[in-house]
Tab-separated table of C-alpha atoms in Angstrom:
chain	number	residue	atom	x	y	z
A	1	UNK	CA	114.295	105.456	100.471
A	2	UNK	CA	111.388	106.980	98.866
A	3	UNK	CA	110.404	110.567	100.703
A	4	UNK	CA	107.429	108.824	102.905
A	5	UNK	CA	106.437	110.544	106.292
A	6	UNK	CA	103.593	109.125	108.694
A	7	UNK	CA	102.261	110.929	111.679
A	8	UNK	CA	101.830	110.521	114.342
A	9	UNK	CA	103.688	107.183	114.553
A	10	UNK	CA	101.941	105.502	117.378
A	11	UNK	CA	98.577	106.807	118.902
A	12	UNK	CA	95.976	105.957	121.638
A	13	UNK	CA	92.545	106.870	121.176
A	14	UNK	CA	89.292	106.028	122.838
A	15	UNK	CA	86.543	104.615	121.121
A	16	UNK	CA	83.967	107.511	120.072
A	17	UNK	CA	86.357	110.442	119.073
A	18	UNK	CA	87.697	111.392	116.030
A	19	UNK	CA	91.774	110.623	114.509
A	20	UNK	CA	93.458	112.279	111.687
A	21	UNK	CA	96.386	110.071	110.489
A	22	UNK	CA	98.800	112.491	108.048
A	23	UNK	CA	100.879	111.324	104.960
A	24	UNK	CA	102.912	113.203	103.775
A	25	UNK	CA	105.736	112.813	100.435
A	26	UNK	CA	108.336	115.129	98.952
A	27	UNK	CA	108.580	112.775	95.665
A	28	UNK	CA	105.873	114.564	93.745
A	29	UNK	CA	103.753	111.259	93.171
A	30	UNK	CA	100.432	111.443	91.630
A	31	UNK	CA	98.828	108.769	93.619
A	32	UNK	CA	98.640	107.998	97.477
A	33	UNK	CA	97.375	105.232	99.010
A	34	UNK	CA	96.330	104.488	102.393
A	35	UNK	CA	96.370	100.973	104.067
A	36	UNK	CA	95.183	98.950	107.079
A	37	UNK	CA	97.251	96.028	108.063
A	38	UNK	CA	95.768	93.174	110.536
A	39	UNK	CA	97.121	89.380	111.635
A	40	UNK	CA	95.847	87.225	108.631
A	41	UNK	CA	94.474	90.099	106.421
A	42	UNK	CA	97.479	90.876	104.706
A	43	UNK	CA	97.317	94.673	103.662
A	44	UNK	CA	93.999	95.859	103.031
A	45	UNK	CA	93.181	99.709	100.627
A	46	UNK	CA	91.116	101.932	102.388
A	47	UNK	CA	91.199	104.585	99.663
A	48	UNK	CA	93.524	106.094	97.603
A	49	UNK	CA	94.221	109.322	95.377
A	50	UNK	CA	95.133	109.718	91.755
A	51	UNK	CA	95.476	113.513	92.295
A	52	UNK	CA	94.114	116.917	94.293
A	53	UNK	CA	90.723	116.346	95.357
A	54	UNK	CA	91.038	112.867	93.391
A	55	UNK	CA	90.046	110.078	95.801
A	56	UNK	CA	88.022	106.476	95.617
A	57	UNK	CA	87.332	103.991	98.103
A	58	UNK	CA	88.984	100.772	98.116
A	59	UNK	CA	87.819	97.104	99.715
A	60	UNK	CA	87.396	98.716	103.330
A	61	UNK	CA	86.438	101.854	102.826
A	62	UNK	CA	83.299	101.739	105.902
A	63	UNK	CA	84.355	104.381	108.616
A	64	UNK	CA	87.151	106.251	107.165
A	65	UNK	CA	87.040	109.550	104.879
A	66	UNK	CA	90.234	111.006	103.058
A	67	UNK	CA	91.229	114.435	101.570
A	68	UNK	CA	93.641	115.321	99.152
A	69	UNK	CA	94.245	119.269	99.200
A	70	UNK	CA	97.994	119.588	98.065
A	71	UNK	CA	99.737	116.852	95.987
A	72	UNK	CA	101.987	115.838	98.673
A	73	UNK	CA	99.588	115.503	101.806
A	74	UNK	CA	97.298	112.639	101.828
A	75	UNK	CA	94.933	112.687	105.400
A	76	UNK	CA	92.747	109.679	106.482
A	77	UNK	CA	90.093	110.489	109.294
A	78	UNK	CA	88.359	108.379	111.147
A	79	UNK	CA	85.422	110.521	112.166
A	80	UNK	CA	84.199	108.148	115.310
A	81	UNK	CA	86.961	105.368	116.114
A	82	UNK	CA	85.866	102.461	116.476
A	83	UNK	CA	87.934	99.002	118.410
A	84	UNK	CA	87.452	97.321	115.080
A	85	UNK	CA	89.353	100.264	113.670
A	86	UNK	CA	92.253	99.165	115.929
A	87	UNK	CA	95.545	98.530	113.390
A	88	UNK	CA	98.510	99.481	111.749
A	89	UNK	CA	97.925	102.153	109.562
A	90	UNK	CA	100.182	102.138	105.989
A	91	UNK	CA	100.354	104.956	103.310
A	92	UNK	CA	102.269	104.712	99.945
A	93	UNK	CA	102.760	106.464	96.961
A	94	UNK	CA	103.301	105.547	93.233
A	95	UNK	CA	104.147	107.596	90.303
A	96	UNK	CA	102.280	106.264	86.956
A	97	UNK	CA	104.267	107.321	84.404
A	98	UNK	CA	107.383	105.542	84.136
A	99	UNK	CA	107.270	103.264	86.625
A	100	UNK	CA	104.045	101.275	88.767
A	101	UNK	CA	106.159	100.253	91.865
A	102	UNK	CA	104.514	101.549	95.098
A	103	UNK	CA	106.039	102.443	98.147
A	104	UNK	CA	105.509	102.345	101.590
A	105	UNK	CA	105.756	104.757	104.428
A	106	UNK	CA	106.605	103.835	108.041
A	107	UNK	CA	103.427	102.973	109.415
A	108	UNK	CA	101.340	104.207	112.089
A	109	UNK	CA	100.088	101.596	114.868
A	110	UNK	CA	96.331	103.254	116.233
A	111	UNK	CA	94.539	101.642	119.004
A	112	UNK	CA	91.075	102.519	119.887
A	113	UNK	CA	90.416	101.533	124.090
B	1	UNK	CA	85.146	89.431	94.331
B	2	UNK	CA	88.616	90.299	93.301
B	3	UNK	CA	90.918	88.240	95.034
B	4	UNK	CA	94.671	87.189	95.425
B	5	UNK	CA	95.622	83.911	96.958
B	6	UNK	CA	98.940	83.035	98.455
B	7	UNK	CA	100.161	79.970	98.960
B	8	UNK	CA	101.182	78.572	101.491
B	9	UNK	CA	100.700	80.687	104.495
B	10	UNK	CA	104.203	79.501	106.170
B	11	UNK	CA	107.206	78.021	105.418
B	12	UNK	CA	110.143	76.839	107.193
B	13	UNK	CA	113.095	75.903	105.300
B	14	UNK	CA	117.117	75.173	106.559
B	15	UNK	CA	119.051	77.423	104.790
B	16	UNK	CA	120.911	76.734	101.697
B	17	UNK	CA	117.298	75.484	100.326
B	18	UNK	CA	115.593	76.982	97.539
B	19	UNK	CA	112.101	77.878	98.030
B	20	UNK	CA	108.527	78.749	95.746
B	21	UNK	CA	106.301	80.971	96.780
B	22	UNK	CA	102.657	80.677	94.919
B	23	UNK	CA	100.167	83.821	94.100
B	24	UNK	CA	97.042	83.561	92.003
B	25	UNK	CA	94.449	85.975	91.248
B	26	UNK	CA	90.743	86.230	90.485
B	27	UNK	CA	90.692	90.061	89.436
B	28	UNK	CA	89.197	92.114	86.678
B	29	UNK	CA	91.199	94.583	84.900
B	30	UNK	CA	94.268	93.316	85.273
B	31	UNK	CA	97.182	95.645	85.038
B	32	UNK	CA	100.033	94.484	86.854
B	33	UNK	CA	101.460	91.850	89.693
B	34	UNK	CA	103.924	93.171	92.476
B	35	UNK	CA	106.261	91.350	95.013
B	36	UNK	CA	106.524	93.034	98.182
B	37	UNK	CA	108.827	91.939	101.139
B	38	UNK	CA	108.082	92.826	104.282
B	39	UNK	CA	110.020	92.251	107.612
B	40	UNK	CA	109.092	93.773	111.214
B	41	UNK	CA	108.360	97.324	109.479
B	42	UNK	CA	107.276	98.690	106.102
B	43	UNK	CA	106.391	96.537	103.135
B	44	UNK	CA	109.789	96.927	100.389
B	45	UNK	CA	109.258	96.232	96.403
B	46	UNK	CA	110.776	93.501	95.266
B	47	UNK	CA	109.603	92.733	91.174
B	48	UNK	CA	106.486	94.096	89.130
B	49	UNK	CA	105.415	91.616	86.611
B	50	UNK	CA	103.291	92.960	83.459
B	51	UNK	CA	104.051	90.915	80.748
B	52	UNK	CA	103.276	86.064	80.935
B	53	UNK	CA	106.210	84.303	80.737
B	54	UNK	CA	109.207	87.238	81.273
B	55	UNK	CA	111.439	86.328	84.394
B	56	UNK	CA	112.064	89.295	86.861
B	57	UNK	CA	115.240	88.564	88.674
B	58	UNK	CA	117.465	90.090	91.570
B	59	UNK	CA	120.123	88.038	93.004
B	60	UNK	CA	118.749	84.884	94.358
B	61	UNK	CA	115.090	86.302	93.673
B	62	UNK	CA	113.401	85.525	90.548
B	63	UNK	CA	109.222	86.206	89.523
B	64	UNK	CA	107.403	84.939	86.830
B	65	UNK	CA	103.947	85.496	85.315
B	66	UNK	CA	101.292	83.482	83.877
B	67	UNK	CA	98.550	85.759	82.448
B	68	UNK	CA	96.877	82.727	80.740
B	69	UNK	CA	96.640	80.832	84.000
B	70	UNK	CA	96.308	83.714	86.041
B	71	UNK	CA	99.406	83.263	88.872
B	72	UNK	CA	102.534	83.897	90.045
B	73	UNK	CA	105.599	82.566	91.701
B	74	UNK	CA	108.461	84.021	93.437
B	75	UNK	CA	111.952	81.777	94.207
B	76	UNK	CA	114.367	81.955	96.056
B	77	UNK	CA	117.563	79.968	96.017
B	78	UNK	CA	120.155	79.398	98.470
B	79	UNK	CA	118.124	80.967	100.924
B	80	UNK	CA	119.530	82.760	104.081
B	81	UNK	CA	117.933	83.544	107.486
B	82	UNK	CA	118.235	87.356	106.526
B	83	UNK	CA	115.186	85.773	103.844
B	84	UNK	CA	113.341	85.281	106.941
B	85	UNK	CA	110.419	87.570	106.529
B	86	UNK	CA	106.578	87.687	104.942
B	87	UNK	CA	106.489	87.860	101.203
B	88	UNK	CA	103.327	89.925	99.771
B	89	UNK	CA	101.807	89.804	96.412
B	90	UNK	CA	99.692	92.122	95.384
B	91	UNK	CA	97.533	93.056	91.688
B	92	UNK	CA	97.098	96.167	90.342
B	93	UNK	CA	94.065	96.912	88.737
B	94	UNK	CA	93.605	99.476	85.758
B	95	UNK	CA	92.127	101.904	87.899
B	96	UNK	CA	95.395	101.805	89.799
B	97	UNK	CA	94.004	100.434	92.869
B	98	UNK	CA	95.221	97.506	94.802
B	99	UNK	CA	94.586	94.368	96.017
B	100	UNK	CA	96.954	92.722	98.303
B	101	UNK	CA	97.242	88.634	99.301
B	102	UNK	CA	97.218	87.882	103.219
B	103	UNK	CA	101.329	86.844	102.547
B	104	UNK	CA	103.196	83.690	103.038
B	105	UNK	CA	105.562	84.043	106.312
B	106	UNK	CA	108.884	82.318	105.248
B	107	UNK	CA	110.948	81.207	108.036
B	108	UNK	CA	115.100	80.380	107.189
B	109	UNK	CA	116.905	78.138	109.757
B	110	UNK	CA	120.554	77.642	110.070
């Protein structure tokens, strides 16, 4: 399995305050990605990195801000959580050289009361 | 809008059946298709698919492209309940971003 760490794993939050989700890789990829995964949405990009300091929004980008400061942490912040922003949280990595398979980390299920 | 289309949503098949799973794709800058299978956790990779008409195959698994016609299929033969699971497609655009279909869930009986 690809060297993919999520944390925290689960997390309760109340609507209003901020949440830091952390990925974090020991493969040396150049690009992260982070995901949001809801019932009949399929996965959904948030934003992703091709390198440090090297980010761009994706299709649901409204709400959530990244940052990229080594090559092998990737954070997503949601700086006011919102109930809409109530999901299960996916990061991945790809390397673009040889190869364009992506993969996944464990996950990270937020809910915002 | 980009967009990736999976059909259909479900399936429920008796095992031993073979089964075709449909993707197709309104996207600009086209790169590259992937095959993701996901059960009750993380998404795995199954096949990435560059090239129209070149068969990806693994085991009873087998993807093919159609650039000109802009979709894809997965099969699966002699299916198994441990097939059971929701089967993602996804395109990857030349900016290496992503854009994933909402899945078909494929359901194997005994």
């Amino acid at each position: 399995d690809a060297g993919i760490t999520q944390s925290p794993r689960h997390k309760v939050t109340e609507t209003g305050t901020p949440v830091t989700l952390r990925c974090h890789q020991t493969e040396n990829h150049r690009y992260m990605y982070w995901y949001r995964q809801d019932p009949g949405h399929g996965l959904r990009l948030i934003h992703y990195s091709y390198g440090v300091k090297d980010t761009d929004k994706g299709e649901v980008s409204d709400g959530y801000s990244v940052s990229r400061s080594k090559t092998e942490d990737f954070l997503l912040t949601l700086e006011s959580a919102t109930s809409s922003q109530t999901s299960v949280y996916f990061c991945a990595i790809s390397e673009s050289t040889s190869s364009y398979e992506q993969y996944f980390g464990p996950g990270t299920r937020l809910t915002v009361t | 809008e980009d967009k990736v289309v999976q059909s259909p949503l479900s399936l429920v098949v008796h095992e031993g059946d073979t089964v075709t799973l449909n993707c197709s794709y309104e996207v600009t800058n086209f790169r590259s298709l992937l095959w993701y299978k996901q059960e009750k956790k993380a998404p795995t990779f199954l096949f990435m698919l560059t090239s129209s008409g070149i068969e990806k195959k693994s085991g009873r698994l087998s993807s093919i492209l159609d650039k000109k016609e802009l979709f894809s299929i997965l099969n699966i033969t002699a299916t198994q309940t441990g097939d059971s699971a929701v089967y993602l497609c996804a395109w990857r655009g030349r900016n290496n971003d992503m854009r994933f279909g909402a899945g078909t869930r494929l359901t194997v009986k005994p």
